[in-house]
Amino acid sequence: MQQNCDRQVGSALTETIILSIAMVPLFFAIPMIGKLADIRQTGEQAARYGSWEATVNTRGSGAATIERTEERFFKSQNSAIASIAQDLPEHSLWGNDRAQSTGYRGDTDVRIDLDASAARAWQYDFTGQPAGAIIGEQAGRVGKLLDGIGSNDWSIESNALVRSGVEIEVKANNWLREDACSASQNAGCLSVSSVIMADSWGAGSESQAKNRVKSLVPASALEPVGDMMAIVGEFPIFKEMKGLKGALGHVDMGVLPDYAKGE
């Protein structure tokens, strides 16, 4: 009976030693997995930021956006956001200029190759979507046609589907080997994209919306005539004509549907 107990104790100790040899290194991999997940999430945020910038910047001004994207997402996350270029240290969690770790921590340390990584410039790729390209082209033609009516301003962008993204290269370590996807002999290449409609064809201001509506009302072409007749209304005998000022083609921007009116 005593001999069986001794065998069980020895067996449990052996299993513990073998399990420890296999599991202890995995504990050092947990920070590596966490850093890789953080890099992925940061890449998604950077891609969304780049796409959003296309909604507030004119086409062809993407160079500054690329610089800001690299500064705000791949440099020190504790730095204040500024409107001018800054010489910032790299990211404190997976930047390349951190102190070199040793032992298992050094074997699993994750760093990105910032020189090989980059934010992508805006790509206007409506043409890659056949249905969207056709709709965009037709809307652009209609907008140009309506632009010639009075003081109207449609300003419709026929190709406004913008794709932005980042390319991130993770350096190799003892656990992450070099991959053929990288020309810089890094361990992996992470590509993240975001797509947004930069111009939703909505009016940029109340006056633009008003002018757009007026261009769809034929009577608005007679507005100058009505204004001239209103001048004649200054004479008492024609006072009824005063009401013609701005009446032809008038657009009431204060009208709301019943469900939008206050109680």
PDB file of C-alpha atoms in Angstrom:
ATOM      1  CA  MET A   1       0.000   0.000   0.000  1.00  0.00           C
ATOM      2  CA  GLN A   2       2.843   2.370   0.961  1.00  0.00           C
ATOM      3  CA  GLN A   3       4.691   1.508  -2.252  1.00  0.00           C
ATOM      4  CA  ASN A   4       1.660   2.517  -4.409  1.00  0.00           C
ATOM      5  CA  CYS A   5       1.424   5.887  -2.618  1.00  0.00           C
ATOM      6  CA  ASP A   6       5.137   6.546  -3.251  1.00  0.00           C
ATOM      7  CA  ARG A   7       4.659   5.786  -6.953  1.00  0.00           C
ATOM      8  CA  GLN A   8       1.712   8.191  -7.188  1.00  0.00           C
ATOM      9  CA  VAL A   9       3.700  10.969  -5.479  1.00  0.00           C
ATOM     10  CA  GLY A  10       6.608  10.463  -7.855  1.00  0.00           C
ATOM     11  CA  SER A  11       4.260  10.417 -10.867  1.00  0.00           C
ATOM     12  CA  ALA A  12       2.603  13.695  -9.868  1.00  0.00           C
ATOM     13  CA  LEU A  13       6.006  15.361  -9.402  1.00  0.00           C
ATOM     14  CA  THR A  14       7.156  14.161 -12.826  1.00  0.00           C
ATOM     15  CA  GLU A  15       3.978  15.480 -14.494  1.00  0.00           C
ATOM     16  CA  THR A  16       4.429  18.841 -12.774  1.00  0.00           C
ATOM     17  CA  ILE A  17       8.024  19.163 -13.985  1.00  0.00           C
ATOM     18  CA  ILE A  18       7.139  18.207 -17.563  1.00  0.00           C
ATOM     19  CA  LEU A  19       4.130  20.558 -17.595  1.00  0.00           C
ATOM     20  CA  SER A  20       6.225  23.404 -16.206  1.00  0.00           C
ATOM     21  CA  ILE A  21       8.839  22.945 -18.931  1.00  0.00           C
ATOM     22  CA  ALA A  22       6.088  23.229 -21.555  1.00  0.00           C
ATOM     23  CA  MET A  23       3.955  25.958 -19.957  1.00  0.00           C
ATOM     24  CA  VAL A  24       6.433  28.406 -18.404  1.00  0.00           C
ATOM     25  CA  PRO A  25       7.719  29.628 -21.799  1.00  0.00           C
ATOM     26  CA  LEU A  26       4.107  30.215 -22.855  1.00  0.00           C
ATOM     27  CA  PHE A  27       3.687  32.730 -20.053  1.00  0.00           C
ATOM     28  CA  PHE A  28       6.426  34.806 -21.698  1.00  0.00           C
ATOM     29  CA  ALA A  29       4.458  34.656 -24.960  1.00  0.00           C
ATOM     30  CA  ILE A  30       1.410  36.349 -23.380  1.00  0.00           C
ATOM     31  CA  PRO A  31       2.987  39.857 -23.585  1.00  0.00           C
ATOM     32  CA  MET A  32       3.985  39.111 -27.187  1.00  0.00           C
ATOM     33  CA  ILE A  33       0.416  38.185 -28.107  1.00  0.00           C
ATOM     34  CA  GLY A  34      -0.869  41.294 -26.324  1.00  0.00           C
ATOM     35  CA  LYS A  35       1.535  43.553 -28.231  1.00  0.00           C
ATOM     36  CA  LEU A  36       0.568  41.973 -31.556  1.00  0.00           C
ATOM     37  CA  ALA A  37      -3.111  42.546 -30.740  1.00  0.00           C
ATOM     38  CA  ASP A  38      -2.352  46.164 -29.801  1.00  0.00           C
ATOM     39  CA  ILE A  39      -0.510  46.693 -33.095  1.00  0.00           C
ATOM     40  CA  ARG A  40      -3.507  45.327 -34.982  1.00  0.00           C
ATOM     41  CA  GLN A  41      -5.946  47.588 -33.120  1.00  0.00           C
ATOM     42  CA  THR A  42      -3.687  50.617 -33.619  1.00  0.00           C
ATOM     43  CA  GLY A  43      -3.519  49.832 -37.341  1.00  0.00           C
ATOM     44  CA  GLU A  44      -7.316  49.787 -37.582  1.00  0.00           C
ATOM     45  CA  GLN A  45      -7.561  53.136 -35.765  1.00  0.00           C
ATOM     46  CA  ALA A  46      -4.916  54.647 -38.047  1.00  0.00           C
ATOM     47  CA  ALA A  47      -6.738  53.402 -41.164  1.00  0.00           C
ATOM     48  CA  ARG A  48     -10.042  54.895 -39.979  1.00  0.00           C
ATOM     49  CA  TYR A  49      -8.337  58.177 -39.121  1.00  0.00           C
ATOM     50  CA  GLY A  50      -6.763  58.373 -42.581  1.00  0.00           C
ATOM     51  CA  SER A  51     -10.108  57.775 -44.278  1.00  0.00           C
ATOM     52  CA  TRP A  52     -11.914  60.315 -42.108  1.00  0.00           C
ATOM     53  CA  GLU A  53      -9.313  62.959 -42.972  1.00  0.00           C
ATOM     54  CA  ALA A  54     -10.418  62.662 -46.605  1.00  0.00           C
ATOM     55  CA  THR A  55     -13.819  64.106 -45.610  1.00  0.00           C
ATOM     56  CA  VAL A  56     -12.300  67.363 -44.357  1.00  0.00           C
ATOM     57  CA  ASN A  57      -9.393  67.791 -46.777  1.00  0.00           C
ATOM     58  CA  THR A  58      -9.301  68.441 -50.488  1.00  0.00           C
ATOM     59  CA  ARG A  59      -8.098  65.814 -52.918  1.00  0.00           C
ATOM     60  CA  GLY A  60      -4.335  65.843 -53.363  1.00  0.00           C
ATOM     61  CA  SER A  61      -3.561  67.015 -49.800  1.00  0.00           C
ATOM     62  CA  GLY A  62      -2.922  63.556 -48.380  1.00  0.00           C
ATOM     63  CA  ALA A  63       0.824  63.964 -47.757  1.00  0.00           C
ATOM     64  CA  ALA A  64       0.266  65.831 -44.488  1.00  0.00           C
ATOM     65  CA  THR A  65      -2.294  63.220 -43.419  1.00  0.00           C
ATOM     66  CA  ILE A  66       0.281  60.441 -43.850  1.00  0.00           C
ATOM     67  CA  GLU A  67       2.741  62.297 -41.617  1.00  0.00           C
ATOM     68  CA  ARG A  68       0.096  62.953 -38.953  1.00  0.00           C
ATOM     69  CA  THR A  69      -1.004  59.316 -39.035  1.00  0.00           C
ATOM     70  CA  GLU A  70       2.525  58.089 -38.372  1.00  0.00           C
ATOM     71  CA  GLU A  71       3.011  60.637 -35.576  1.00  0.00           C
ATOM     72  CA  ARG A  72      -0.290  60.035 -33.797  1.00  0.00           C
ATOM     73  CA  PHE A  73      -0.387  56.246 -33.957  1.00  0.00           C
ATOM     74  CA  PHE A  74       3.149  54.897 -34.371  1.00  0.00           C
ATOM     75  CA  LYS A  75       5.127  57.329 -32.252  1.00  0.00           C
ATOM     76  CA  SER A  76       4.916  57.951 -28.499  1.00  0.00           C
ATOM     77  CA  GLN A  77       1.263  57.659 -27.444  1.00  0.00           C
ATOM     78  CA  ASN A  78       1.833  60.027 -24.520  1.00  0.00           C
ATOM     79  CA  SER A  79       2.738  62.992 -26.733  1.00  0.00           C
ATOM     80  CA  ALA A  80       0.290  65.851 -27.143  1.00  0.00           C
ATOM     81  CA  ILE A  81      -1.465  66.119 -30.509  1.00  0.00           C
ATOM     82  CA  ALA A  82      -0.104  69.089 -32.478  1.00  0.00           C
ATOM     83  CA  SER A  83      -0.867  70.640 -35.857  1.00  0.00           C
ATOM     84  CA  ILE A  84       2.812  70.884 -36.832  1.00  0.00           C
ATOM     85  CA  ALA A  85       5.364  68.126 -37.439  1.00  0.00           C
ATOM     86  CA  GLN A  86       7.194  66.901 -34.336  1.00  0.00           C
ATOM     87  CA  ASP A  87      10.300  64.858 -33.693  1.00  0.00           C
ATOM     88  CA  LEU A  88       8.793  62.244 -31.376  1.00  0.00           C
ATOM     89  CA  PRO A  89      10.207  59.038 -29.879  1.00  0.00           C
ATOM     90  CA  GLU A  90       8.749  55.779 -31.101  1.00  0.00           C
ATOM     91  CA  HIS A  91       5.898  53.925 -29.406  1.00  0.00           C
ATOM     92  CA  SER A  92       6.804  52.934 -25.841  1.00  0.00           C
ATOM     93  CA  LEU A  93       5.193  49.488 -26.108  1.00  0.00           C
ATOM     94  CA  TRP A  94       6.471  48.192 -29.451  1.00  0.00           C
ATOM     95  CA  GLY A  95       8.702  50.970 -30.793  1.00  0.00           C
ATOM     96  CA  ASN A  96      12.184  50.045 -31.990  1.00  0.00           C
ATOM     97  CA  ASP A  97      14.169  52.525 -29.880  1.00  0.00           C
ATOM     98  CA  ARG A  98      13.293  50.945 -26.528  1.00  0.00           C
ATOM     99  CA  ALA A  99      15.923  49.284 -24.339  1.00  0.00           C
ATOM    100  CA  GLN A 100      16.745  45.742 -25.472  1.00  0.00           C
ATOM    101  CA  SER A 101      15.169  43.037 -23.302  1.00  0.00           C
ATOM    102  CA  THR A 102      17.094  39.911 -22.316  1.00  0.00           C
ATOM    103  CA  GLY A 103      16.262  36.251 -21.705  1.00  0.00           C
ATOM    104  CA  TYR A 104      12.802  34.979 -22.609  1.00  0.00           C
ATOM    105  CA  ARG A 105      11.504  38.550 -22.667  1.00  0.00           C
ATOM    106  CA  GLY A 106      14.034  39.382 -25.357  1.00  0.00           C
ATOM    107  CA  ASP A 107      13.176  36.223 -27.308  1.00  0.00           C
ATOM    108  CA  THR A 108       9.499  37.240 -27.481  1.00  0.00           C
ATOM    109  CA  ASP A 109       9.889  41.033 -27.640  1.00  0.00           C
ATOM    110  CA  VAL A 110       7.759  42.663 -30.344  1.00  0.00           C
ATOM    111  CA  ARG A 111       8.966  45.693 -32.283  1.00  0.00           C
ATOM    112  CA  ILE A 112       7.833  47.250 -35.536  1.00  0.00           C
ATOM    113  CA  ASP A 113      10.089  48.345 -38.359  1.00  0.00           C
ATOM    114  CA  LEU A 114       8.895  51.941 -38.679  1.00  0.00           C
ATOM    115  CA  ASP A 115      11.134  52.590 -41.703  1.00  0.00           C
ATOM    116  CA  ALA A 116       9.454  49.763 -43.627  1.00  0.00           C
ATOM    117  CA  SER A 117       5.969  50.539 -42.282  1.00  0.00           C
ATOM    118  CA  ALA A 118       3.923  53.376 -43.725  1.00  0.00           C
ATOM    119  CA  ALA A 119       0.483  54.921 -44.000  1.00  0.00           C
ATOM    120  CA  ARG A 120      -0.975  54.689 -47.500  1.00  0.00           C
ATOM    121  CA  ALA A 121      -2.092  57.704 -49.487  1.00  0.00           C
ATOM    122  CA  TRP A 122      -5.757  58.093 -50.327  1.00  0.00           C
ATOM    123  CA  GLN A 123      -7.017  55.916 -53.151  1.00  0.00           C
ATOM    124  CA  TYR A 124     -10.209  57.015 -54.890  1.00  0.00           C
ATOM    125  CA  ASP A 125     -11.418  53.626 -56.081  1.00  0.00           C
ATOM    126  CA  PHE A 126     -15.043  54.060 -57.137  1.00  0.00           C
ATOM    127  CA  THR A 127     -13.929  52.603 -60.460  1.00  0.00           C
ATOM    128  CA  GLY A 128     -13.319  49.291 -58.715  1.00  0.00           C
ATOM    129  CA  GLN A 129     -17.057  49.100 -57.968  1.00  0.00           C
ATOM    130  CA  PRO A 130     -18.894  48.967 -61.347  1.00  0.00           C
ATOM    131  CA  ALA A 131     -22.334  49.869 -59.992  1.00  0.00           C
ATOM    132  CA  GLY A 132     -20.974  52.673 -57.814  1.00  0.00           C
ATOM    133  CA  ALA A 133     -18.878  54.030 -60.691  1.00  0.00           C
ATOM    134  CA  ILE A 134     -21.924  54.273 -62.977  1.00  0.00           C
ATOM    135  CA  ILE A 135     -24.043  56.007 -60.322  1.00  0.00           C
ATOM    136  CA  GLY A 136     -21.209  58.386 -59.475  1.00  0.00           C
ATOM    137  CA  GLU A 137     -20.612  59.343 -63.097  1.00  0.00           C
ATOM    138  CA  GLN A 138     -24.301  60.015 -63.747  1.00  0.00           C
ATOM    139  CA  ALA A 139     -24.659  62.038 -60.537  1.00  0.00           C
ATOM    140  CA  GLY A 140     -21.601  64.087 -61.500  1.00  0.00           C
ATOM    141  CA  ARG A 141     -23.076  64.866 -64.926  1.00  0.00           C
ATOM    142  CA  VAL A 142     -26.395  65.938 -63.422  1.00  0.00           C
ATOM    143  CA  GLY A 143     -24.561  68.132 -60.937  1.00  0.00           C
ATOM    144  CA  LYS A 144     -22.607  69.889 -63.693  1.00  0.00           C
ATOM    145  CA  LEU A 145     -25.834  70.443 -65.640  1.00  0.00           C
ATOM    146  CA  LEU A 146     -27.606  71.963 -62.631  1.00  0.00           C
ATOM    147  CA  ASP A 147     -24.593  74.095 -61.737  1.00  0.00           C
ATOM    148  CA  GLY A 148     -25.362  76.313 -64.709  1.00  0.00           C
ATOM    149  CA  ILE A 149     -28.758  77.351 -63.363  1.00  0.00           C
ATOM    150  CA  GLY A 150     -28.736  80.623 -61.461  1.00  0.00           C
ATOM    151  CA  SER A 151     -26.473  80.743 -58.425  1.00  0.00           C
ATOM    152  CA  ASN A 152     -26.770  77.029 -57.780  1.00  0.00           C
ATOM    153  CA  ASP A 153     -23.870  75.027 -56.377  1.00  0.00           C
ATOM    154  CA  TRP A 154     -24.222  71.256 -56.404  1.00  0.00           C
ATOM    155  CA  SER A 155     -20.499  70.397 -56.312  1.00  0.00           C
ATOM    156  CA  ILE A 156     -21.116  66.654 -56.588  1.00  0.00           C
ATOM    157  CA  GLU A 157     -18.017  64.460 -56.458  1.00  0.00           C
ATOM    158  CA  SER A 158     -18.449  61.624 -58.938  1.00  0.00           C
ATOM    159  CA  ASN A 159     -15.672  59.487 -57.401  1.00  0.00           C
ATOM    160  CA  ALA A 160     -15.792  59.905 -53.641  1.00  0.00           C
ATOM    161  CA  LEU A 161     -15.245  56.368 -52.327  1.00  0.00           C
ATOM    162  CA  VAL A 162     -11.902  56.717 -50.538  1.00  0.00           C
ATOM    163  CA  ARG A 163      -9.690  53.896 -49.315  1.00  0.00           C
ATOM    164  CA  SER A 164      -6.978  54.561 -46.768  1.00  0.00           C
ATOM    165  CA  GLY A 165      -4.814  52.225 -44.765  1.00  0.00           C
ATOM    166  CA  VAL A 166      -1.503  51.346 -43.165  1.00  0.00           C
ATOM    167  CA  GLU A 167       1.196  48.774 -43.803  1.00  0.00           C
ATOM    168  CA  ILE A 168       2.915  47.585 -40.613  1.00  0.00           C
ATOM    169  CA  GLU A 169       5.959  45.305 -40.583  1.00  0.00           C
ATOM    170  CA  VAL A 170       6.757  43.425 -37.359  1.00  0.00           C
ATOM    171  CA  LYS A 171      10.399  42.600 -36.751  1.00  0.00           C
ATOM    172  CA  ALA A 172      11.486  38.999 -36.361  1.00  0.00           C
ATOM    173  CA  ASN A 173      12.441  37.586 -32.966  1.00  0.00           C
ATOM    174  CA  ASN A 174      13.333  34.109 -31.710  1.00  0.00           C
ATOM    175  CA  TRP A 175       9.658  33.106 -31.823  1.00  0.00           C
ATOM    176  CA  LEU A 176       8.604  35.057 -34.921  1.00  0.00           C
ATOM    177  CA  ARG A 177      10.685  34.019 -37.901  1.00  0.00           C
ATOM    178  CA  GLU A 178      11.313  35.998 -41.075  1.00  0.00           C
ATOM    179  CA  ASP A 179       8.525  35.910 -43.633  1.00  0.00           C
ATOM    180  CA  ALA A 180       8.701  36.130 -47.401  1.00  0.00           C
ATOM    181  CA  CYS A 181       6.084  38.919 -47.446  1.00  0.00           C
ATOM    182  CA  SER A 182       8.670  41.414 -46.185  1.00  0.00           C
ATOM    183  CA  ALA A 183      11.487  42.806 -48.295  1.00  0.00           C
ATOM    184  CA  SER A 184      13.196  43.929 -45.071  1.00  0.00           C
ATOM    185  CA  GLN A 185      13.388  40.386 -43.630  1.00  0.00           C
ATOM    186  CA  ASN A 186      10.767  41.100 -40.979  1.00  0.00           C
ATOM    187  CA  ALA A 187       8.505  38.512 -39.395  1.00  0.00           C
ATOM    188  CA  GLY A 188       5.191  39.645 -40.814  1.00  0.00           C
ATOM    189  CA  CYS A 189       3.333  42.288 -42.775  1.00  0.00           C
ATOM    190  CA  LEU A 190       0.071  43.646 -41.407  1.00  0.00           C
ATOM    191  CA  SER A 191      -2.134  45.469 -43.909  1.00  0.00           C
ATOM    192  CA  VAL A 192      -5.243  47.271 -42.651  1.00  0.00           C
ATOM    193  CA  SER A 193      -7.639  49.318 -44.807  1.00  0.00           C
ATOM    194  CA  SER A 194     -10.670  51.508 -44.208  1.00  0.00           C
ATOM    195  CA  VAL A 195     -13.146  52.767 -46.807  1.00  0.00           C
ATOM    196  CA  ILE A 196     -15.410  55.798 -46.505  1.00  0.00           C
ATOM    197  CA  MET A 197     -17.615  57.945 -48.733  1.00  0.00           C
ATOM    198  CA  ALA A 198     -15.716  61.238 -48.522  1.00  0.00           C
ATOM    199  CA  ASP A 199     -18.477  63.240 -50.209  1.00  0.00           C
ATOM    200  CA  SER A 200     -22.003  62.111 -49.321  1.00  0.00           C
ATOM    201  CA  TRP A 201     -23.495  64.621 -51.790  1.00  0.00           C
ATOM    202  CA  GLY A 202     -25.095  66.429 -48.868  1.00  0.00           C
ATOM    203  CA  ALA A 203     -25.289  70.228 -48.769  1.00  0.00           C
ATOM    204  CA  GLY A 204     -22.449  71.936 -46.959  1.00  0.00           C
ATOM    205  CA  SER A 205     -24.553  74.840 -45.711  1.00  0.00           C
ATOM    206  CA  GLU A 206     -28.129  76.122 -45.537  1.00  0.00           C
ATOM    207  CA  SER A 207     -27.544  78.513 -48.419  1.00  0.00           C
ATOM    208  CA  GLN A 208     -26.174  75.721 -50.625  1.00  0.00           C
ATOM    209  CA  ALA A 209     -29.195  73.558 -49.834  1.00  0.00           C
ATOM    210  CA  LYS A 210     -31.486  76.476 -50.644  1.00  0.00           C
ATOM    211  CA  ASN A 211     -29.809  77.100 -54.001  1.00  0.00           C
ATOM    212  CA  ARG A 212     -29.991  73.403 -54.870  1.00  0.00           C
ATOM    213  CA  VAL A 213     -33.736  73.318 -54.245  1.00  0.00           C
ATOM    214  CA  LYS A 214     -34.258  76.500 -56.260  1.00  0.00           C
ATOM    215  CA  SER A 215     -32.545  74.930 -59.256  1.00  0.00           C
ATOM    216  CA  LEU A 216     -35.271  72.241 -59.289  1.00  0.00           C
ATOM    217  CA  VAL A 217     -38.079  74.839 -59.328  1.00  0.00           C
ATOM    218  CA  PRO A 218     -38.623  76.316 -62.839  1.00  0.00           C
ATOM    219  CA  ALA A 219     -40.220  79.472 -61.400  1.00  0.00           C
ATOM    220  CA  SER A 220     -36.936  80.375 -59.714  1.00  0.00           C
ATOM    221  CA  ALA A 221     -35.654  81.553 -63.116  1.00  0.00           C
ATOM    222  CA  LEU A 222     -38.231  84.355 -62.894  1.00  0.00           C
ATOM    223  CA  GLU A 223     -37.027  85.605 -59.526  1.00  0.00           C
ATOM    224  CA  PRO A 224     -35.301  88.716 -61.014  1.00  0.00           C
ATOM    225  CA  VAL A 225     -38.554  89.544 -62.817  1.00  0.00           C
ATOM    226  CA  GLY A 226     -40.520  89.320 -59.566  1.00  0.00           C
ATOM    227  CA  ASP A 227     -37.988  91.538 -57.797  1.00  0.00           C
ATOM    228  CA  MET A 228     -38.309  94.185 -60.501  1.00  0.00           C
ATOM    229  CA  MET A 229     -42.097  94.101 -60.265  1.00  0.00           C
ATOM    230  CA  ALA A 230     -41.802  94.521 -56.488  1.00  0.00           C
ATOM    231  CA  ILE A 231     -40.001  97.818 -57.100  1.00  0.00           C
ATOM    232  CA  VAL A 232     -43.007  99.011 -59.067  1.00  0.00           C
ATOM    233  CA  GLY A 233     -45.055  98.136 -55.993  1.00  0.00           C
ATOM    234  CA  GLU A 234     -43.536 101.123 -54.214  1.00  0.00           C
ATOM    235  CA  PHE A 235     -46.166 103.189 -56.007  1.00  0.00           C
ATOM    236  CA  PRO A 236     -49.437 103.159 -54.024  1.00  0.00           C
ATOM    237  CA  ILE A 237     -51.460 102.174 -57.037  1.00  0.00           C
ATOM    238  CA  PHE A 238     -49.403  98.976 -57.455  1.00  0.00           C
ATOM    239  CA  LYS A 239     -48.827  98.191 -53.779  1.00  0.00           C
ATOM    240  CA  GLU A 240     -50.090  94.604 -54.191  1.00  0.00           C
ATOM    241  CA  MET A 241     -46.956  93.869 -56.253  1.00  0.00           C
ATOM    242  CA  LYS A 242     -44.641  94.417 -53.260  1.00  0.00           C
ATOM    243  CA  GLY A 243     -45.211  90.824 -52.232  1.00  0.00           C
ATOM    244  CA  LEU A 244     -43.459  89.587 -55.392  1.00  0.00           C
ATOM    245  CA  LYS A 245     -40.003  90.323 -53.988  1.00  0.00           C
ATOM    246  CA  GLY A 246     -38.296  86.932 -53.627  1.00  0.00           C
ATOM    247  CA  ALA A 247     -41.639  85.157 -54.120  1.00  0.00           C
ATOM    248  CA  LEU A 248     -40.825  83.414 -57.404  1.00  0.00           C
ATOM    249  CA  GLY A 249     -38.637  80.442 -56.566  1.00  0.00           C
ATOM    250  CA  HIS A 250     -38.920  81.112 -52.829  1.00  0.00           C
ATOM    251  CA  VAL A 251     -37.590  78.297 -50.605  1.00  0.00           C
ATOM    252  CA  ASP A 252     -38.662  78.232 -46.952  1.00  0.00           C
ATOM    253  CA  MET A 253     -35.792  76.620 -45.008  1.00  0.00           C
ATOM    254  CA  GLY A 254     -37.742  76.809 -41.750  1.00  0.00           C
ATOM    255  CA  VAL A 255     -40.384  74.257 -42.732  1.00  0.00           C
ATOM    256  CA  LEU A 256     -40.275  71.029 -40.751  1.00  0.00           C
ATOM    257  CA  PRO A 257     -42.359  67.865 -41.040  1.00  0.00           C
ATOM    258  CA  ASP A 258     -44.933  67.297 -38.291  1.00  0.00           C
ATOM    259  CA  TYR A 259     -42.886  64.609 -36.535  1.00  0.00           C
ATOM    260  CA  ALA A 260     -39.916  67.009 -36.232  1.00  0.00           C
ATOM    261  CA  LYS A 261     -41.869  69.881 -34.722  1.00  0.00           C
ATOM    262  CA  GLY A 262     -41.703  70.528 -30.998  1.00  0.00           C
ATOM    263  CA  GLU A 263     -44.650  69.845 -28.746  1.00  0.00           C
TER     264      GLU A 263
END
